[in-house]
Amino acid sequence: MLKAAAMLMIAAAFAVGGFAVSALHAKKAAVISNIILMINIIETQLRYACLPVPELLKILGENEALAELSFIKCVRERVCFGEAFHEAWSKCVFEDSELCALLGKTVPYLARLGGDIGASDLESQLSCCEYYRRIFEDELKIRREKSGRYTKLFPPLGLLAGVTAAILIV
């Protein structure tokens, strides 16, 4: 009876691990999708309202769809305390360890986006938004493909590994 319960717990642990890995890949795609939404909001606000950076940060911070991007709140706080926007943006992006882990090699692009906002004329800022949006859209396409594969692969693979481990222990 105890062995059966142990085998069941081992199999369940590996299955949960498989679901966790597939959820991680889905979250990576969701974060990149939120960044693309943020870039679209920035571009729209710049194009039609010509908002200064503090007002733009306020709009981004109040947008519920961007709540997962916690670095925006950090940037707002630092800018309110007198730090330069581009420095605050870069520091907050690199200090957000979860964001860095989820974005991987695209973190420097997100950090550079903050250096381009509010630093030049309107047309240059809009073309920078378009440039970074394309980068993140390409990355999103890759992440969604991986997420689709891993969502189908890892849960059954985890269960299979759990059953195999349980059999080997017995």
XYZ file of N, CA, C and O in Angstrom:
680
model
N 0.826 -1.194 0.000
C 0.000 0.000 0.000
C 0.867 1.254 0.000
O 0.588 2.203 -0.739
N 1.889 1.257 0.837
C 2.779 2.415 0.926
C 3.587 2.585 -0.360
O 3.795 3.700 -0.820
N 4.006 1.452 -0.952
C 4.753 1.520 -2.214
C 3.877 2.085 -3.332
O 4.335 2.875 -4.152
N 2.627 1.681 -3.359
C 1.714 2.170 -4.391
C 1.512 3.674 -4.251
O 1.491 4.408 -5.254
N 1.372 4.141 -3.021
C 1.210 5.578 -2.798
C 2.472 6.336 -3.203
O 2.389 7.414 -3.804
N 3.643 5.771 -2.888
C 4.904 6.409 -3.264
C 5.041 6.464 -4.784
O 5.474 7.481 -5.336
N 4.676 5.375 -5.464
C 4.752 5.356 -6.927
C 3.819 6.395 -7.538
O 4.181 7.096 -8.478
N 2.637 6.487 -6.963
C 1.677 7.459 -7.460
C 2.187 8.888 -7.250
O 2.060 9.741 -8.144
N 2.777 9.146 -6.097
C 3.319 10.480 -5.810
C 4.483 10.823 -6.734
O 4.583 11.961 -7.210
N 5.346 9.884 -7.015
C 6.481 10.115 -7.922
C 5.974 10.405 -9.328
O 6.409 11.360 -9.977
N 5.035 9.606 -9.800
C 4.480 9.819 -11.143
C 3.789 11.183 -11.220
O 3.941 11.911 -12.208
N 3.056 11.537 -10.176
C 2.369 12.824 -10.159
C 3.362 13.983 -10.134
O 3.142 15.007 -10.799
N 4.451 13.834 -9.398
C 5.454 14.900 -9.323
C 6.087 15.158 -10.690
O 6.253 16.317 -11.094
N 6.423 14.100 -11.399
C 6.993 14.282 -12.725
C 5.968 14.874 -13.696
O 6.310 15.713 -14.530
N 4.718 14.462 -13.582
C 3.677 15.015 -14.453
C 3.484 16.505 -14.184
O 3.364 17.304 -15.113
N 3.465 16.890 -12.908
C 3.335 18.307 -12.556
C 4.541 19.087 -13.081
O 4.405 20.216 -13.564
N 5.722 18.482 -13.008
C 6.916 19.124 -13.568
C 6.773 19.364 -15.058
O 7.163 20.420 -15.572
N 6.199 18.410 -15.768
C 5.963 18.579 -17.201
C 5.000 19.713 -17.491
O 5.216 20.517 -18.409
N 3.939 19.813 -16.692
C 2.994 20.919 -16.855
C 3.659 22.255 -16.526
O 3.383 23.266 -17.166
N 4.535 22.259 -15.527
C 5.217 23.501 -15.138
C 6.129 24.002 -16.253
O 6.178 25.205 -16.530
N 6.844 23.089 -16.897
C 7.727 23.488 -17.997
C 6.913 24.042 -19.161
O 7.275 25.064 -19.750
N 5.809 23.394 -19.481
C 4.982 23.904 -20.589
C 4.349 25.250 -20.219
O 4.230 26.131 -21.071
N 3.976 25.443 -18.953
C 3.417 26.729 -18.520
C 4.467 27.839 -18.583
O 4.144 28.985 -18.890
N 5.713 27.492 -18.290
C 6.795 28.474 -18.370
C 6.951 28.993 -19.797
O 7.087 30.199 -20.015
N 6.889 28.100 -20.760
C 7.023 28.533 -22.152
C 5.819 29.361 -22.589
O 5.963 30.314 -23.360
N 4.643 29.045 -22.098
C 3.463 29.846 -22.409
C 3.591 31.237 -21.784
O 3.196 32.239 -22.391
N 4.155 31.312 -20.585
C 4.326 32.612 -19.920
C 5.341 33.475 -20.666
O 5.180 34.690 -20.755
N 6.391 32.858 -21.210
C 7.363 33.621 -22.000
C 6.681 34.292 -23.186
O 6.931 35.458 -23.478
N 5.820 33.547 -23.853
C 5.096 34.116 -24.996
C 4.149 35.223 -24.538
O 4.022 36.255 -25.207
N 3.510 35.051 -23.387
C 2.575 36.064 -22.886
C 3.301 37.361 -22.526
O 2.784 38.454 -22.784
N 4.485 37.259 -21.944
C 5.244 38.455 -21.574
C 5.658 39.224 -22.823
O 5.551 40.453 -22.874
N 6.099 38.522 -23.822
C 6.489 39.193 -25.070
C 5.274 39.834 -25.735
O 5.355 40.940 -26.268
N 4.137 39.170 -25.655
C 2.913 39.746 -26.186
C 2.557 41.033 -25.441
O 2.127 42.021 -26.063
N 2.750 41.056 -24.123
C 2.498 42.272 -23.341
C 3.468 43.392 -23.712
O 3.092 44.563 -23.729
N 4.701 43.033 -24.006
C 5.683 44.047 -24.414
C 5.284 44.656 -25.758
O 5.382 45.869 -25.951
N 4.794 43.833 -26.665
C 4.326 44.346 -27.954
C 3.135 45.284 -27.740
O 3.054 46.359 -28.357
N 2.228 44.911 -26.846
C 1.103 45.786 -26.521
C 1.597 47.113 -25.949
O 1.108 48.185 -26.321
N 2.589 47.052 -25.065
C 3.161 48.261 -24.477
C 3.760 49.154 -25.564
O 3.538 50.369 -25.577
N 4.481 48.558 -26.492
C 5.078 49.336 -27.585
C 3.989 49.980 -28.445
O 4.109 51.137 -28.846
N 2.918 49.245 -28.688
C 1.802 49.806 -29.461
C 1.157 50.984 -28.741
O 0.804 51.983 -29.366
N 1.003 50.865 -27.436
C 0.431 51.965 -26.651
C 1.356 53.173 -26.693
O 0.901 54.308 -26.879
N 2.651 52.931 -26.533
C 3.615 54.040 -26.587
C 3.540 54.733 -27.942
O 3.467 55.961 -28.021
N 3.538 53.944 -28.996
C 3.498 54.512 -30.343
C 2.215 55.307 -30.573
O 2.253 56.415 -31.105
N 1.092 54.774 -30.148
C -0.185 55.468 -30.320
C -0.214 56.773 -29.537
O -0.639 57.817 -30.066
N 0.244 56.729 -28.299
C 0.240 57.938 -27.472
C 1.194 58.996 -28.022
O 0.884 60.182 -27.971
N 2.323 58.560 -28.520
C 3.261 59.517 -29.116
C 2.688 60.119 -30.394
O 2.778 61.329 -30.625
N 2.089 59.278 -31.226
C 1.594 59.736 -32.526
C 0.414 60.701 -32.390
O 0.357 61.717 -33.062
N -0.529 60.382 -31.510
C -1.763 61.153 -31.478
C -1.866 62.154 -30.334
O -2.627 63.105 -30.428
N -1.119 61.932 -29.239
C -1.243 62.849 -28.111
C 0.057 63.596 -27.819
O 0.039 64.557 -27.066
N 1.164 63.137 -28.406
C 2.479 63.751 -28.176
C 2.743 63.959 -26.680
O 3.138 65.039 -26.246
N 2.502 62.913 -25.922
C 2.635 63.015 -24.468
C 4.090 63.043 -24.031
O 4.937 62.356 -24.619
N 4.383 63.788 -22.974
C 5.726 63.725 -22.396
C 5.905 62.388 -21.660
O 4.929 61.691 -21.354
N 7.137 62.065 -21.372
C 7.462 60.768 -20.782
C 6.721 60.502 -19.472
O 6.180 59.401 -19.295
N 6.648 61.436 -18.522
C 5.921 61.126 -17.278
C 4.448 60.762 -17.503
O 3.926 59.855 -16.860
N 3.794 61.464 -18.439
C 2.391 61.150 -18.740
C 2.281 59.789 -19.429
O 1.339 59.038 -19.182
N 3.234 59.492 -20.279
C 3.263 58.201 -20.953
C 3.432 57.076 -19.930
O 2.746 56.049 -20.000
N 4.313 57.273 -18.959
C 4.502 56.280 -17.896
C 3.233 56.104 -17.071
O 2.910 54.984 -16.657
N 2.526 57.190 -16.843
C 1.281 57.110 -16.084
C 0.267 56.249 -16.822
O -0.385 55.395 -16.226
N 0.135 56.455 -18.115
C -0.802 55.665 -18.919
C -0.402 54.195 -18.926
O -1.241 53.312 -18.766
N 0.886 53.923 -19.084
C 1.353 52.536 -19.074
C 1.118 51.881 -17.711
O 0.711 50.725 -17.624
N 1.383 52.627 -16.652
C 1.221 52.087 -15.312
C -0.220 51.816 -14.937
O -0.502 50.917 -14.147
N -1.143 52.584 -15.492
C -2.557 52.418 -15.179
C -3.257 51.407 -16.074
O -4.403 51.053 -15.823
N -2.583 50.925 -17.097
C -3.177 49.960 -18.010
C -3.152 48.570 -17.379
O -2.087 48.016 -17.114
N -4.331 48.000 -17.147
C -4.440 46.686 -16.495
C -3.811 45.571 -17.333
O -3.333 44.588 -16.786
N -3.827 45.714 -18.635
C -3.268 44.678 -19.500
C -1.755 44.565 -19.346
O -1.171 43.534 -19.658
N -1.123 45.618 -18.832
C 0.333 45.617 -18.658
C 0.751 45.373 -17.212
O 1.902 45.618 -16.847
N -0.161 44.890 -16.385
C 0.130 44.698 -14.963
C 1.265 43.698 -14.730
O 1.987 43.796 -13.734
N 1.434 42.743 -15.636
C 2.505 41.756 -15.476
C 3.894 42.357 -15.716
O 4.886 41.762 -15.332
N 3.956 43.492 -16.370
C 5.235 44.153 -16.619
C 5.544 45.057 -15.427
O 5.348 46.273 -15.465
N 6.052 44.470 -14.363
C 6.246 45.199 -13.109
C 7.354 46.241 -13.189
O 7.412 47.144 -12.348
N 8.202 46.158 -14.182
C 9.275 47.146 -14.294
C 8.728 48.546 -14.589
O 9.377 49.542 -14.286
N 7.523 48.632 -15.156
C 6.935 49.936 -15.470
C 6.690 50.720 -14.184
O 6.975 51.921 -14.113
N 6.196 50.048 -13.164
C 5.966 50.711 -11.870
C 7.287 51.201 -11.284
O 7.373 52.304 -10.750
N 8.311 50.376 -11.404
C 9.646 50.741 -10.911
C 10.155 51.989 -11.628
O 10.687 52.903 -10.995
N 9.970 52.047 -12.938
C 10.415 53.209 -13.726
C 9.662 54.457 -13.285
O 10.267 55.517 -13.084
N 8.350 54.327 -13.110
C 7.539 55.480 -12.664
C 8.041 56.034 -11.347
O 8.171 57.244 -11.178
N 8.314 55.137 -10.401
C 8.790 55.574 -9.085
C 10.128 56.293 -9.191
O 10.340 57.341 -8.580
N 11.036 55.729 -9.957
C 12.362 56.336 -10.083
C 12.300 57.685 -10.786
O 13.020 58.609 -10.417
N 11.467 57.786 -11.809
C 11.334 59.063 -12.520
C 10.711 60.110 -11.600
O 11.115 61.276 -11.616
N 9.744 59.696 -10.784
C 9.123 60.632 -9.833
C 10.137 61.159 -8.820
O 10.003 62.273 -8.333
N 11.148 60.346 -8.507
C 12.177 60.772 -7.556
C 13.347 61.480 -8.236
O 14.385 61.698 -7.624
N 13.198 61.809 -9.512
C 14.168 62.657 -10.188
C 15.204 61.954 -11.041
O 16.069 62.612 -11.619
N 15.136 60.647 -11.153
C 16.108 59.944 -11.994
C 15.734 60.124 -13.467
O 14.550 60.220 -13.812
N 16.732 60.184 -14.321
C 16.484 60.328 -15.755
C 15.735 59.094 -16.271
O 15.995 57.973 -15.849
N 14.803 59.335 -17.200
C 13.942 58.258 -17.689
C 14.736 57.097 -18.265
O 14.501 55.943 -17.919
N 15.671 57.384 -19.172
C 16.386 56.291 -19.833
C 17.228 55.478 -18.849
O 17.361 54.273 -18.997
N 17.788 56.128 -17.833
C 18.555 55.396 -16.815
C 17.631 54.548 -15.950
O 17.941 53.390 -15.642
N 16.505 55.125 -15.549
C 15.544 54.393 -14.718
C 14.994 53.193 -15.473
O 14.885 52.093 -14.919
N 14.685 53.376 -16.741
C 14.141 52.289 -17.571
C 15.145 51.143 -17.650
O 14.803 49.996 -17.395
N 16.367 51.456 -17.999
C 17.394 50.429 -18.143
C 17.636 49.685 -16.829
O 17.692 48.458 -16.801
N 17.768 50.434 -15.741
C 18.004 49.794 -14.438
C 16.846 48.894 -14.040
O 17.053 47.774 -13.574
N 15.636 49.382 -14.219
C 14.467 48.593 -13.814
C 14.308 47.335 -14.660
O 13.911 46.285 -14.143
N 14.615 47.425 -15.935
C 14.525 46.237 -16.791
C 15.547 45.197 -16.342
O 15.209 44.018 -16.155
N 16.784 45.616 -16.132
C 17.828 44.656 -15.758
C 17.694 44.160 -14.324
O 18.166 43.071 -13.998
N 17.045 44.931 -13.453
C 16.854 44.504 -12.067
C 15.677 43.547 -11.898
O 15.581 42.867 -10.885
N 14.790 43.488 -12.867
C 13.648 42.576 -12.799
C 14.105 41.186 -13.231
O 14.116 40.847 -14.409
N 14.490 40.377 -12.255
C 15.094 39.068 -12.559
C 14.115 38.131 -13.257
O 14.519 37.357 -14.134
N 12.843 38.192 -12.903
C 11.863 37.323 -13.560
C 11.727 37.705 -15.032
O 11.698 36.842 -15.907
N 11.672 38.986 -15.299
C 11.577 39.460 -16.674
C 12.807 39.038 -17.473
O 12.686 38.570 -18.606
N 13.973 39.197 -16.883
C 15.214 38.812 -17.565
C 15.237 37.318 -17.860
O 15.687 36.893 -18.928
N 14.748 36.513 -16.923
C 14.715 35.070 -17.139
C 13.729 34.692 -18.242
O 13.995 33.784 -19.039
N 12.615 35.392 -18.308
C 11.605 35.073 -19.309
C 11.985 35.567 -20.704
O 11.697 34.913 -21.698
N 12.642 36.717 -20.772
C 12.973 37.283 -22.079
C 14.263 36.744 -22.676
O 14.421 36.724 -23.891
N 15.197 36.380 -21.837
C 16.460 35.843 -22.334
C 17.247 36.868 -23.136
O 17.541 37.959 -22.655
N 17.544 36.543 -24.378
C 18.421 37.383 -25.206
C 17.776 38.682 -25.684
O 18.456 39.545 -26.226
N 16.482 38.860 -25.480
C 15.825 40.085 -25.942
C 15.775 41.178 -24.873
O 15.254 42.265 -25.148
N 16.316 40.917 -23.693
C 16.330 41.925 -22.622
C 17.049 43.209 -23.061
O 16.540 44.301 -22.821
N 18.216 43.129 -23.707
C 18.882 44.380 -24.116
C 18.037 45.246 -25.062
O 18.111 46.470 -25.011
N 17.225 44.615 -25.896
C 16.363 45.389 -26.789
C 15.326 46.179 -25.993
O 15.053 47.336 -26.295
N 14.757 45.528 -24.982
C 13.790 46.222 -24.142
C 14.455 47.363 -23.386
O 13.883 48.445 -23.254
N 15.665 47.148 -22.914
C 16.389 48.197 -22.201
C 16.702 49.373 -23.133
O 16.591 50.537 -22.737
N 17.074 49.088 -24.376
C 17.377 50.160 -25.333
C 16.146 50.937 -25.761
O 16.244 52.107 -26.127
N 14.983 50.292 -25.710
C 13.744 50.991 -26.056
C 13.559 52.211 -25.168
O 13.186 53.284 -25.642
N 13.851 52.077 -23.890
C 13.722 53.207 -22.970
C 14.671 54.344 -23.290
O 14.357 55.507 -23.036
N 15.823 54.032 -23.851
C 16.768 55.069 -24.230
C 16.329 55.849 -25.449
O 16.762 56.983 -25.665
N 15.446 55.254 -26.240
C 14.987 55.912 -27.462
C 13.709 56.718 -27.271
O 13.401 57.584 -28.084
N 12.978 56.427 -26.200
C 11.728 57.152 -25.952
C 12.055 58.490 -25.285
O 12.752 58.543 -24.284
N 11.554 59.554 -25.836
C 11.742 60.878 -25.267
C 13.114 61.481 -25.524
O 13.428 62.536 -25.006
N 13.938 60.812 -26.334
C 15.300 61.286 -26.552
C 15.509 61.950 -27.905
O 16.580 62.480 -28.165
N 14.514 61.892 -28.757
C 14.688 62.473 -30.092
C 13.350 63.032 -30.572
O 12.372 63.067 -29.827
N 13.300 63.412 -31.851
C 12.069 63.963 -32.389
C 11.009 62.866 -32.542
O 11.294 61.681 -32.408
N 9.800 63.279 -32.810
C 8.657 62.374 -32.846
C 8.822 61.269 -33.886
O 8.586 60.100 -33.596
N 9.235 61.631 -35.091
C 9.376 60.632 -36.156
C 10.423 59.574 -35.802
O 10.240 58.395 -36.082
N 11.507 59.996 -35.185
C 12.542 59.033 -34.774
C 12.011 58.095 -33.700
O 12.292 56.895 -33.721
N 11.250 58.625 -32.768
C 10.677 57.789 -31.722
C 9.688 56.784 -32.303
O 9.673 55.614 -31.912
N 8.893 57.222 -33.257
C 7.923 56.320 -33.883
C 8.615 55.222 -34.678
O 8.201 54.060 -34.636
N 9.684 55.571 -35.382
C 10.399 54.526 -36.121
C 11.119 53.578 -35.182
O 11.232 52.382 -35.470
N 11.570 54.061 -34.033
C 12.165 53.172 -33.031
C 11.119 52.211 -32.483
O 11.403 51.020 -32.296
N 9.924 52.709 -32.238
C 8.849 51.834 -31.767
C 8.557 50.742 -32.789
O 8.386 49.571 -32.437
N 8.522 51.130 -34.050
C 8.271 50.152 -35.114
C 9.396 49.110 -35.171
O 9.140 47.913 -35.310
N 10.624 49.571 -35.036
C 11.786 48.674 -35.057
C 11.710 47.655 -33.915
O 11.848 46.448 -34.135
N 11.479 48.141 -32.706
C 11.426 47.233 -31.554
C 10.200 46.330 -31.610
O 10.266 45.171 -31.196
N 9.095 46.828 -32.133
C 7.911 45.983 -32.270
C 8.203 44.814 -33.207
O 7.832 43.680 -32.929
N 8.887 45.085 -34.305
C 9.235 43.998 -35.236
C 10.140 42.964 -34.580
O 9.959 41.763 -34.783
N 11.097 43.432 -33.787
C 11.986 42.507 -33.084
C 11.187 41.604 -32.153
O 11.355 40.381 -32.149
N 10.301 42.215 -31.366
C 9.520 41.419 -30.415
C 8.458 40.573 -31.100
O 8.122 39.488 -30.613
N 7.934 41.008 -32.234
C 6.981 40.181 -32.978
C 7.668 38.934 -33.522
O 7.086 37.841 -33.498
N 8.899 39.086 -34.017
C 9.653 37.924 -34.483
C 9.919 36.954 -33.329
O 9.796 35.736 -33.476
N 10.284 37.506 -32.187
C 10.538 36.673 -31.011
C 9.257 35.993 -30.531
O 9.273 34.838 -30.132
N 8.141 36.709 -30.597
C 6.860 36.129 -30.193
C 6.486 34.960 -31.089
O 5.982 33.938 -30.605
N 6.735 35.101 -32.353
C 6.440 34.012 -33.293
C 7.233 32.765 -32.910
O 6.679 31.660 -32.856
N 8.504 32.936 -32.604
C 9.351 31.805 -32.200
C 8.848 31.207 -30.891
O 8.743 29.982 -30.750
N 8.536 32.066 -29.923
C 8.089 31.581 -28.609
C 6.750 30.865 -28.698
O 6.524 29.893 -27.989
N 5.856 31.344 -29.542
C 4.559 30.669 -29.677
C 4.719 29.294 -30.319
O 4.016 28.356 -29.950
N 5.623 29.184 -31.280
C 5.887 27.873 -31.873
C 6.427 26.911 -30.823
O 5.973 25.770 -30.725
N 7.396 27.378 -30.040
C 7.956 26.534 -28.981
C 6.902 26.186 -27.943
O 6.822 25.048 -27.495
N 6.106 27.160 -27.567
C 5.071 26.934 -26.567
C 4.076 25.886 -27.054
O 3.674 25.008 -26.290
N 3.692 25.975 -28.310
C 2.762 24.994 -28.871
C 3.337 23.594 -28.852
O 2.640 22.621 -28.518
N 4.614 23.474 -29.186
C 5.260 22.153 -29.162
C 5.394 21.636 -27.739
O 5.098 20.478 -27.459
N 5.873 22.500 -26.846
C 6.149 22.061 -25.477
C 4.878 21.792 -24.690
O 4.874 20.967 -23.789
N 3.795 22.462 -25.017
C 2.532 22.210 -24.337
C 2.033 20.804 -24.637
O 1.443 20.161 -23.783
N 2.311 20.346 -25.825
C 1.902 18.992 -26.194
C 2.920 17.939 -25.749
O 2.558 16.798 -25.527
N 4.176 18.335 -25.625
C 5.235 17.364 -25.362
C 5.494 17.112 -23.883
O 5.550 15.962 -23.450
N 5.663 18.158 -23.095
C 6.156 17.992 -21.731
C 5.196 17.342 -20.740
O 5.642 16.539 -19.924
N 3.893 17.632 -20.731
C 3.042 16.935 -19.761
C 3.041 15.412 -19.925
O 3.266 14.687 -18.950
N 2.845 14.874 -21.135
C 2.905 13.409 -21.250
C 4.315 12.857 -20.995
O 4.475 11.776 -20.426
N 5.323 13.630 -21.386
C 6.699 13.197 -21.146
C 6.993 13.141 -19.652
O 7.652 12.217 -19.169
N 6.505 14.123 -18.904
C 6.677 14.119 -17.454
C 5.974 12.942 -16.819
O 6.516 12.285 -15.913
N 4.766 12.649 -17.273
C 4.030 11.500 -16.748
C 4.761 10.203 -17.075
O 4.896 9.322 -16.214
N 5.263 10.087 -18.278
C 6.005 8.897 -18.669
C 7.273 8.738 -17.835
O 7.594 7.633 -17.382
N 7.976 9.838 -17.614
C 9.178 9.775 -16.775
C 8.822 9.400 -15.342
O 9.547 8.633 -14.688
N 7.696 9.894 -14.846
C 7.257 9.539 -13.498
C 6.911 8.075 -13.372
O 7.286 7.420 -12.386
N 6.207 7.541 -14.344
C 5.857 6.113 -14.333
C 7.129 5.274 -14.417
O 7.281 4.285 -13.701
N 8.057 5.685 -15.263
C 9.321 4.962 -15.399
C 10.099 4.991 -14.083
O 10.623 3.956 -13.641
N 10.158 6.145 -13.446
C 10.876 6.259 -12.164
C 10.198 5.402 -11.093
O 10.866 4.742 -10.299
N 8.869 5.389 -11.090
C 8.145 4.591 -10.113
C 8.397 3.093 -10.318
O 8.584 2.348 -9.354
N 8.440 2.683 -11.571
C 8.717 1.265 -11.868
C 10.130 0.895 -11.462
O 10.366 -0.179 -10.903
N 11.080 1.788 -11.727
C 12.471 1.508 -11.370
C 12.676 1.442 -9.852
O 13.527 0.695 -9.368
N 11.921 2.218 -9.115
C 12.055 2.201 -7.647
C 11.513 0.904 -7.074
O 12.064 0.359 -6.122
N 10.455 0.379 -7.662
C 9.856 -0.862 -7.170
C 10.757 -1.974 -7.575
O 11.338 -2.744 -7.064
